[in-house]
Amino acid sequence: MTENIIISPAAARAAALAGAGLNAAEFTSHALESAFGRTVYTFEFETGELIYTACVDASSGECVGLDQRPRPEPPCRAEFTVLPAARMRRDA
């Protein structure tokens, strides 16, 4: 019986980037888990516009799953100036 050879996380990250057609991205998480009936590395990484989730076969290094979605818009943050109460009243 042969053992499964597990590729390194760095090699799996490179395969995830290649599967997404990217040279670089900011990786936010990774895990080694069972999916698709095999052991895979699962990565989340981001570019300026998109968030990616990629699954890389831990034995072959093949990118076996890739999802991308738009980065959510940041919430609107209005800035308010608080005026002293004396400036808010009108003296008649």
JSON list of C-alpha atoms in Angstrom, two decimals, residues 18-61:
[
{"chain": "A", "resi": 18, "resn": "ALA", "atom": "CA", "xyz": [-2.26, 29.54, -11.16]},
{"chain": "A", "resi": 19, "resn": "GLY", "atom": "CA", "xyz": [-5.79, 28.09, -11.18]},
{"chain": "A", "resi": 20, "resn": "ALA", "atom": "CA", "xyz": [-7.16, 31.61, -10.72]},
{"chain": "A", "resi": 21, "resn": "GLY", "atom": "CA", "xyz": [-4.84, 33.03, -13.39]},
{"chain": "A", "resi": 22, "resn": "LEU", "atom": "CA", "xyz": [-3.08, 35.27, -10.87]},
{"chain": "A", "resi": 23, "resn": "ASN", "atom": "CA", "xyz": [0.55, 35.98, -10.01]},
{"chain": "A", "resi": 24, "resn": "ALA", "atom": "CA", "xyz": [-0.10, 37.31, -6.49]},
{"chain": "A", "resi": 25, "resn": "ALA", "atom": "CA", "xyz": [-2.91, 37.79, -3.98]},
{"chain": "A", "resi": 26, "resn": "GLU", "atom": "CA", "xyz": [-3.41, 38.29, -0.25]},
{"chain": "A", "resi": 27, "resn": "PHE", "atom": "CA", "xyz": [-4.15, 34.91, 1.36]},
{"chain": "A", "resi": 28, "resn": "THR", "atom": "CA", "xyz": [-6.57, 35.18, 4.28]},
{"chain": "A", "resi": 29, "resn": "SER", "atom": "CA", "xyz": [-7.00, 31.52, 5.31]},
{"chain": "A", "resi": 30, "resn": "HIS", "atom": "CA", "xyz": [-6.10, 27.94, 4.47]},
{"chain": "A", "resi": 31, "resn": "ALA", "atom": "CA", "xyz": [-6.96, 24.46, 5.72]},
{"chain": "A", "resi": 32, "resn": "LEU", "atom": "CA", "xyz": [-6.14, 20.85, 4.90]},
{"chain": "A", "resi": 33, "resn": "GLU", "atom": "CA", "xyz": [-9.38, 18.86, 4.70]},
{"chain": "A", "resi": 34, "resn": "SER", "atom": "CA", "xyz": [-11.32, 16.16, 2.88]},
{"chain": "A", "resi": 35, "resn": "ALA", "atom": "CA", "xyz": [-13.45, 17.31, -0.06]},
{"chain": "A", "resi": 36, "resn": "PHE", "atom": "CA", "xyz": [-14.34, 15.91, -3.47]},
{"chain": "A", "resi": 37, "resn": "GLY", "atom": "CA", "xyz": [-13.40, 12.44, -2.14]},
{"chain": "A", "resi": 38, "resn": "ARG", "atom": "CA", "xyz": [-9.77, 13.44, -1.61]},
{"chain": "A", "resi": 39, "resn": "THR", "atom": "CA", "xyz": [-7.51, 15.44, 0.69]},
{"chain": "A", "resi": 40, "resn": "VAL", "atom": "CA", "xyz": [-7.35, 19.07, -0.41]},
{"chain": "A", "resi": 41, "resn": "TYR", "atom": "CA", "xyz": [-5.94, 22.37, 0.68]},
{"chain": "A", "resi": 42, "resn": "THR", "atom": "CA", "xyz": [-8.67, 25.01, 0.80]},
{"chain": "A", "resi": 43, "resn": "PHE", "atom": "CA", "xyz": [-7.54, 28.61, 0.45]},
{"chain": "A", "resi": 44, "resn": "GLU", "atom": "CA", "xyz": [-9.24, 31.99, 0.60]},
{"chain": "A", "resi": 45, "resn": "PHE", "atom": "CA", "xyz": [-7.39, 34.88, -1.02]},
{"chain": "A", "resi": 46, "resn": "GLU", "atom": "CA", "xyz": [-8.21, 38.36, -2.24]},
{"chain": "A", "resi": 47, "resn": "THR", "atom": "CA", "xyz": [-7.30, 40.85, -4.92]},
{"chain": "A", "resi": 48, "resn": "GLY", "atom": "CA", "xyz": [-8.48, 44.44, -5.17]},
{"chain": "A", "resi": 49, "resn": "GLU", "atom": "CA", "xyz": [-11.85, 43.50, -6.67]},
{"chain": "A", "resi": 50, "resn": "LEU", "atom": "CA", "xyz": [-12.46, 39.80, -5.96]},
{"chain": "A", "resi": 51, "resn": "ILE", "atom": "CA", "xyz": [-12.43, 37.20, -3.17]},
{"chain": "A", "resi": 52, "resn": "TYR", "atom": "CA", "xyz": [-11.43, 33.66, -4.22]},
{"chain": "A", "resi": 53, "resn": "THR", "atom": "CA", "xyz": [-11.89, 30.23, -2.67]},
{"chain": "A", "resi": 54, "resn": "ALA", "atom": "CA", "xyz": [-9.71, 27.50, -4.19]},
{"chain": "A", "resi": 55, "resn": "CYS", "atom": "CA", "xyz": [-9.31, 23.78, -3.50]},
{"chain": "A", "resi": 56, "resn": "VAL", "atom": "CA", "xyz": [-6.00, 22.13, -4.44]},
{"chain": "A", "resi": 57, "resn": "ASP", "atom": "CA", "xyz": [-5.53, 18.35, -4.42]},
{"chain": "A", "resi": 58, "resn": "ALA", "atom": "CA", "xyz": [-2.92, 17.68, -1.72]},
{"chain": "A", "resi": 59, "resn": "SER", "atom": "CA", "xyz": [-1.43, 14.73, -3.65]},
{"chain": "A", "resi": 60, "resn": "SER", "atom": "CA", "xyz": [-1.35, 15.94, -7.25]},
{"chain": "A", "resi": 61, "resn": "GLY", "atom": "CA", "xyz": [-1.20, 19.72, -6.78]}
]
